[in-house]
CSV table of C-alpha atoms in Angstrom, one decimal:
chain,number,residue,atom,x,y,z
E,16,ASP,CA,113.8,68.6,68.4
E,17,VAL,CA,113.0,72.5,67.1
E,18,TYR,CA,111.2,73.8,69.7
E,19,LYS,CA,113.8,72.9,72.4
E,20,ARG,CA,116.6,74.8,69.6
E,21,GLN,CA,114.0,77.9,70.0
E,22,ALA,CA,113.6,78.1,73.4
E,23,ARG,CA,118.2,77.7,73.6
E,24,HIS,CA,117.9,80.3,71.1
E,25,LEU,CA,116.0,83.0,72.8
E,26,LEU,CA,117.4,81.8,76.0
E,27,ALA,CA,120.5,82.7,75.0
E,28,VAL,CA,119.6,86.1,73.3
E,29,ALA,CA,118.4,87.1,76.4
E,30,ASP,CA,121.0,86.9,78.1
E,31,ALA,CA,123.7,88.7,75.9
E,32,ALA,CA,121.2,91.4,76.4
E,33,MET,CA,120.6,91.2,80.2
E,34,PRO,CA,123.9,92.5,81.2
E,35,LEU,CA,123.3,96.1,78.4
E,36,LEU,CA,119.5,96.9,80.0
E,37,PRO,CA,121.0,99.2,83.3
E,38,ALA,CA,123.3,101.0,80.7
E,39,VAL,CA,120.6,101.7,78.5
E,40,LEU,CA,119.7,104.9,79.6
E,41,PRO,CA,122.2,108.1,80.8
E,42,LEU,CA,122.2,108.5,84.2
E,43,GLY,CA,120.8,111.3,86.0
E,44,GLU,CA,121.1,114.6,84.2
E,45,GLU,CA,123.7,112.5,81.8
E,46,LYS,CA,123.0,113.6,78.8
E,47,PRO,CA,122.1,110.6,75.6
E,48,SER,CA,124.9,109.4,74.0
E,49,ALA,CA,126.0,107.4,70.8
E,50,ALA,CA,126.3,104.0,73.1
E,51,HIS,CA,123.0,105.2,75.1
E,52,ARG,CA,121.1,105.3,71.4
E,53,ALA,CA,123.3,102.0,70.0
E,54,ARG,CA,122.6,100.0,73.6
E,55,LEU,CA,118.5,100.9,73.4
E,56,ALA,CA,118.5,100.2,69.5
E,57,LEU,CA,119.8,96.8,70.6
E,58,ALA,CA,117.7,96.0,73.3
E,59,GLU,CA,115.4,97.2,71.0
E,60,ALA,CA,115.9,94.4,68.6
E,61,ALA,CA,116.5,92.3,71.4
E,62,GLY,CA,112.6,92.2,72.2
E,63,THR,CA,111.4,91.9,68.8
E,64,VAL,CA,113.2,88.7,68.8
E,65,LEU,CA,112.7,87.8,71.7
E,66,ALA,CA,108.7,88.4,70.6
E,67,GLY,CA,108.2,86.5,67.5
E,68,GLY,CA,110.8,83.6,68.4
E,69,LEU,CA,108.1,83.3,71.8
E,70,SER,CA,105.0,84.1,69.0
E,71,LEU,CA,106.6,81.1,67.0
E,72,LEU,CA,107.1,78.6,70.5
E,73,GLY,CA,103.2,79.3,70.2
E,74,ILE,CA,103.4,81.7,73.7
E,75,ASP,CA,102.1,85.7,73.7
E,76,ALA,CA,104.6,87.7,75.0
E,77,PRO,CA,104.2,90.9,77.7
E,78,ASP,CA,103.8,93.9,76.7
E,79,HIS,CA,107.0,95.1,78.3
E,80,LEU,CA,109.1,92.3,76.7
């Protein structure tokens, strides 16, 4: 079923992105590094993929995704 495959794909994307989120922003007075910027871009891309995939399934994505 196409919907089940889509849902499994979205779950895989979310599972892969979740470990990166705590390291996206610098801690305390730490200056943003290239790694922080890359992680932020990856997190934003994952959010875009997840929102688009949920939309294809007919589900409204929350604003904070």
